[in-house]
PDB file of C-alpha atoms in Angstrom:
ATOM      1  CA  UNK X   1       0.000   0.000   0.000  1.00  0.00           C
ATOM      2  CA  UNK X   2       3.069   2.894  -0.105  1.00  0.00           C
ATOM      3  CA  UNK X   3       1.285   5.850   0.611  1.00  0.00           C
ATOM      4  CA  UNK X   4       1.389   7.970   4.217  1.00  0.00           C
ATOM      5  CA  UNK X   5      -0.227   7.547   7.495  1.00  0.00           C
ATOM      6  CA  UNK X   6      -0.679  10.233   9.734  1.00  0.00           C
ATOM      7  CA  UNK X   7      -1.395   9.904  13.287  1.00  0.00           C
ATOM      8  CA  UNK X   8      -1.948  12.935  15.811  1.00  0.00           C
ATOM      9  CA  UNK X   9      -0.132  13.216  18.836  1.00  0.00           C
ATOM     10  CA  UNK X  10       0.258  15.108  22.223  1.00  0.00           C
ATOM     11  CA  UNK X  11       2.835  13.563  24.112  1.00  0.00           C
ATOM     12  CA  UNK X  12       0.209  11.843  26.381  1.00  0.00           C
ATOM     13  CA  UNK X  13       0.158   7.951  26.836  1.00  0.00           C
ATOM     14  CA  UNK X  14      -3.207   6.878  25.022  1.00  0.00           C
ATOM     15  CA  UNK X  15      -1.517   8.871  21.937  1.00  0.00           C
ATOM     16  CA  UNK X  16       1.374   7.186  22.036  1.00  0.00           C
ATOM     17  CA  UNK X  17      -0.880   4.206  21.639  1.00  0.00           C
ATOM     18  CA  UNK X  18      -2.134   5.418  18.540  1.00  0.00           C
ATOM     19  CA  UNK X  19       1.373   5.680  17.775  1.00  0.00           C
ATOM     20  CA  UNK X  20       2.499   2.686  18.227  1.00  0.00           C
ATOM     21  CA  UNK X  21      -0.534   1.016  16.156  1.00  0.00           C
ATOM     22  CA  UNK X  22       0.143   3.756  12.979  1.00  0.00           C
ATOM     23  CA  UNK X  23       4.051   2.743  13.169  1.00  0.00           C
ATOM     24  CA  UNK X  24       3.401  -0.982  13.139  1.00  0.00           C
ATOM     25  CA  UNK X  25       0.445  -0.779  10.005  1.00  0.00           C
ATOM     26  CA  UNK X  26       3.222   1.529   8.410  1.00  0.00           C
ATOM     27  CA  UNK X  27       6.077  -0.858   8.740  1.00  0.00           C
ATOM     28  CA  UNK X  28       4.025  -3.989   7.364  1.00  0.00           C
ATOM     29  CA  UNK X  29       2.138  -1.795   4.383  1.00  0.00           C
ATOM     30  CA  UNK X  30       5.514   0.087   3.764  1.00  0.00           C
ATOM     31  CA  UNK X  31       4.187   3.085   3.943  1.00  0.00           C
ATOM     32  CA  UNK X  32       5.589   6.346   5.212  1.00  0.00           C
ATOM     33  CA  UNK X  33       4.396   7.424   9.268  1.00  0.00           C
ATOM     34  CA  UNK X  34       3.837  11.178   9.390  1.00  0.00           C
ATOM     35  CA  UNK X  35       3.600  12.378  13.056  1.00  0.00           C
ATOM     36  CA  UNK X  36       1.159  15.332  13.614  1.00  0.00           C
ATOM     37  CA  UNK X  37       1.069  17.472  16.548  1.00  0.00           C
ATOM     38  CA  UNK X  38      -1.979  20.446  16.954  1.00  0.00           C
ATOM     39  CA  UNK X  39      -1.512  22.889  19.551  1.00  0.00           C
ATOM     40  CA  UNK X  40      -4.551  26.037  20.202  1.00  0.00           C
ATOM     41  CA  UNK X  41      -2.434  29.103  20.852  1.00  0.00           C
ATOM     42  CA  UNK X  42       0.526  30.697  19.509  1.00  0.00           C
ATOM     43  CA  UNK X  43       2.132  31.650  22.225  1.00  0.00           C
ATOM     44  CA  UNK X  44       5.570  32.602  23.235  1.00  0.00           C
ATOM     45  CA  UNK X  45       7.425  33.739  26.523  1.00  0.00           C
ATOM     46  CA  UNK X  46      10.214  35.114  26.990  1.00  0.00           C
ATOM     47  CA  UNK X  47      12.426  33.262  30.042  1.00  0.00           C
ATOM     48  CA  UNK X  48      15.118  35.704  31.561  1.00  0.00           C
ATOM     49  CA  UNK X  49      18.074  33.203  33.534  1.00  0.00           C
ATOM     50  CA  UNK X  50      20.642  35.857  34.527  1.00  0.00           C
ATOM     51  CA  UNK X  51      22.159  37.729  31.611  1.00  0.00           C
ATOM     52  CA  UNK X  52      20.736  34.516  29.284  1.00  0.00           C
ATOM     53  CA  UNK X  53      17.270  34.988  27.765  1.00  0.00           C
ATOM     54  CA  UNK X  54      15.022  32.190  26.016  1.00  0.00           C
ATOM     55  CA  UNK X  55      12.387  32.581  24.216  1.00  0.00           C
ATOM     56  CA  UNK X  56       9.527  29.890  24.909  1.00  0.00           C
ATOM     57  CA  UNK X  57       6.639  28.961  22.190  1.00  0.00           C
ATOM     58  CA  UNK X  58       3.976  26.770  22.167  1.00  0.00           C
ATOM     59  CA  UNK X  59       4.471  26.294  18.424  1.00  0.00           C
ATOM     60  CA  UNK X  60       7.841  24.900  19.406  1.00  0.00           C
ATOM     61  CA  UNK X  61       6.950  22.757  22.122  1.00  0.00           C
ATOM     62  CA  UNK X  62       4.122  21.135  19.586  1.00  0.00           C
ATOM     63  CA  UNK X  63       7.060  20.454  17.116  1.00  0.00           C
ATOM     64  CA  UNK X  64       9.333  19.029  19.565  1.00  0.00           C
ATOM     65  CA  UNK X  65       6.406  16.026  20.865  1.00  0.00           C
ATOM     66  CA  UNK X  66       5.629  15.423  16.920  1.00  0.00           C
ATOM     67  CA  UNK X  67       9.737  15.147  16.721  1.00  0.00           C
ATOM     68  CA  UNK X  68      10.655  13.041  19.685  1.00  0.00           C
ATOM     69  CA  UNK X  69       7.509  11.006  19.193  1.00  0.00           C
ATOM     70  CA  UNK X  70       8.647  10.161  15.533  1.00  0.00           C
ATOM     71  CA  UNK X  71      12.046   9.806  16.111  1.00  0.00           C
ATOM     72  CA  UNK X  72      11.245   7.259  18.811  1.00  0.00           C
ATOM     73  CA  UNK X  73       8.844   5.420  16.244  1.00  0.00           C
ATOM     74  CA  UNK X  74      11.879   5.174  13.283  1.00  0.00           C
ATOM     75  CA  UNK X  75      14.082   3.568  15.223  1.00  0.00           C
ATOM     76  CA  UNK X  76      11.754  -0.118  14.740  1.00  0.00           C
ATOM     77  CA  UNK X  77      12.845   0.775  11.209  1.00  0.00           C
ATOM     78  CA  UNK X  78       9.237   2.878  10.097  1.00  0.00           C
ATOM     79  CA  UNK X  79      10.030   5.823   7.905  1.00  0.00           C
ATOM     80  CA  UNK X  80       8.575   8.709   9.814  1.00  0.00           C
ATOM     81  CA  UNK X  81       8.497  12.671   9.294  1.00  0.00           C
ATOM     82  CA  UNK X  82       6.541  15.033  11.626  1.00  0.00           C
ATOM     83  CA  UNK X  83       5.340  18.300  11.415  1.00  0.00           C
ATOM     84  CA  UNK X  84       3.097  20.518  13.911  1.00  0.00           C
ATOM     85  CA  UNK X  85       0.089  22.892  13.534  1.00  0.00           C
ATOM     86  CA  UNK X  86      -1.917  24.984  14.971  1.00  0.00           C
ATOM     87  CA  UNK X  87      -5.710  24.572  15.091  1.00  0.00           C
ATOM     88  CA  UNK X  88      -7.873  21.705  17.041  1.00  0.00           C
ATOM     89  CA  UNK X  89      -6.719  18.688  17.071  1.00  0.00           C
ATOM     90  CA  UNK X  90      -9.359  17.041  14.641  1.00  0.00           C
ATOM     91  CA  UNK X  91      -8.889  20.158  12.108  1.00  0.00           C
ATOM     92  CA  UNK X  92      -4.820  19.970  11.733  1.00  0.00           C
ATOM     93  CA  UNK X  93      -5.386  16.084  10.959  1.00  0.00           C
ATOM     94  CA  UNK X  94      -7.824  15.886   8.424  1.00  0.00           C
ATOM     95  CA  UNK X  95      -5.826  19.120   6.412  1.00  0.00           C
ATOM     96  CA  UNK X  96      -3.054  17.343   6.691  1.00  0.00           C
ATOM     97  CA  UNK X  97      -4.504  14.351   5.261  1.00  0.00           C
ATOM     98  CA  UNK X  98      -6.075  16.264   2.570  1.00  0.00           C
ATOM     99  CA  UNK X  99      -2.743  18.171   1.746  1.00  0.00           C
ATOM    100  CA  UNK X 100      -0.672  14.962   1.615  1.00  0.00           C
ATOM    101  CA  UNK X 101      -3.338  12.798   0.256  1.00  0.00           C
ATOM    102  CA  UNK X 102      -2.733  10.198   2.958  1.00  0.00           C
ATOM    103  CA  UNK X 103      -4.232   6.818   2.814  1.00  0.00           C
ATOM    104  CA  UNK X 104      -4.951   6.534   6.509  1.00  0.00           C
ATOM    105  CA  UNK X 105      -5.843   8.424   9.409  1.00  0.00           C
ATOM    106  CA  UNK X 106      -5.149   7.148  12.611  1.00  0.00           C
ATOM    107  CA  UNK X 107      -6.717   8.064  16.140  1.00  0.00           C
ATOM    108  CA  UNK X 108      -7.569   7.226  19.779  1.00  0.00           C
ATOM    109  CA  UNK X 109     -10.911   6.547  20.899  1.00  0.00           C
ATOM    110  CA  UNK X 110     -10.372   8.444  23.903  1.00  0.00           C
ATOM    111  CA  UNK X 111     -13.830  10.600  24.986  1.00  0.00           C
ATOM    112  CA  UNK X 112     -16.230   8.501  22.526  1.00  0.00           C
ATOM    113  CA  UNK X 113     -18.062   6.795  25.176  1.00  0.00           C
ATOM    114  CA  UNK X 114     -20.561   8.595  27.267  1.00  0.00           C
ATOM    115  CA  UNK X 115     -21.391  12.401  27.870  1.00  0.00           C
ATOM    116  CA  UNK X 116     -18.277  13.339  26.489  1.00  0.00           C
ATOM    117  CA  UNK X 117     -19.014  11.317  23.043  1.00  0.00           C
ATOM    118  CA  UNK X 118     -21.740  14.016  22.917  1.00  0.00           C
ATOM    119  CA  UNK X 119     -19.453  16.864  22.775  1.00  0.00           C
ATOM    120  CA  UNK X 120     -17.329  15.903  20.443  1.00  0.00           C
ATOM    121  CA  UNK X 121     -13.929  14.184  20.050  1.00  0.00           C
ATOM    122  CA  UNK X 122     -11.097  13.334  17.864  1.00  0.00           C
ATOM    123  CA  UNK X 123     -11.952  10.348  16.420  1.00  0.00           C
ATOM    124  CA  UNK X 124     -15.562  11.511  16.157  1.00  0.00           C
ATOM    125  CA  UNK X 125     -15.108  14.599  14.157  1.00  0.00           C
ATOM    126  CA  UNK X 126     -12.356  12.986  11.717  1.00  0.00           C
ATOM    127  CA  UNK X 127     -13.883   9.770  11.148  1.00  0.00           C
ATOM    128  CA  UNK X 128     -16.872  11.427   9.913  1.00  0.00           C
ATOM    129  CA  UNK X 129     -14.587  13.920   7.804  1.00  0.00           C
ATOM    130  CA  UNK X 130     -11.762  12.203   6.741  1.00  0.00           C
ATOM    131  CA  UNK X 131     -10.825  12.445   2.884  1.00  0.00           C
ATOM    132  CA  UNK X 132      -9.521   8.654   3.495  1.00  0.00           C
ATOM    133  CA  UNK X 133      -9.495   5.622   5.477  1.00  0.00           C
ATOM    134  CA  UNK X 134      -9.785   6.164   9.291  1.00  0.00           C
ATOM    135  CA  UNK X 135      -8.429   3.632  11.695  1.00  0.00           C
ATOM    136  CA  UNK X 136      -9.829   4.111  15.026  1.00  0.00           C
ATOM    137  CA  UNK X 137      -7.307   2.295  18.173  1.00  0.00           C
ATOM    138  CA  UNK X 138      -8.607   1.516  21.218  1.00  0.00           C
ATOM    139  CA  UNK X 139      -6.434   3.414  23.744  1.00  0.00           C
ATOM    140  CA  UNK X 140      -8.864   3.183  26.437  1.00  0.00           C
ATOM    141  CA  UNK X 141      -8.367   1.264  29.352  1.00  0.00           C
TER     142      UNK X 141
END
């Protein structure tokens, strides 16, 4: 199947499930994993530490999980690139996926069971927007 898989991210454990699933259907279908990170604000502060001063953004941070996240996924031999956005979470993934013309989307299920399944979710709003194939894990416990 070549082609790309995306998979969102947020440095949380039930994404890194995702994760895990997207690199290991990317491996076997040879197919490239790209690593997506959303993040609401753009936001940066500036840190002073003595005479040094650092300049903090949330765009950054977001770039850094998608990063570390698909550098740790390569190394069981998945090609992987990553990239970062900002927007909700379900927005950034299905432009992506429309942009690259991936083949699969992959999410959590996380908040599609009760009250919260009526306000909305990940999974819920791509599944039901996705210009491809959606793969729903279940990271739930």
């Amino acid at each position: 199947m070549a082609g790309i898989i995306i998979v969102g991210v947020d440095g949380n454990s039930t994404s890194m499930k995702a994760a895990r699933v997207a690199a290991n259907l990317a491996k076997s279908l040879g197919s490239t994993l790209r690593v997506v990170t959303a993040f609401g604000e753009d936001k940066t502060e500036k840190v002073e530490i003595g005479n040094d001063e650092w300049f903090l953004s949330t765009a950054d941070e977001a770039e850094r999980v998608a990063q570390r996240v698909a550098d740790e996924l390569k190394i069981s031999g998945v090609k992987t690139e990553y990239s970062s956005a900002l927007g909700k979470p379900a927005d950034v993934l299905l432009e992506e996926a429309t942009k690259l013309k991936a083949d699969l989307i992959v999410v959590g299920n996380v908040r599609m069971q009760g009250l919260k399944r009526v306000l909305g979710s990940v999974a819920n709003a791509v599944s039901h927007n996705a210009p491809c194939d959606v793969y729903i894990v279940k990271t739930d416990d």
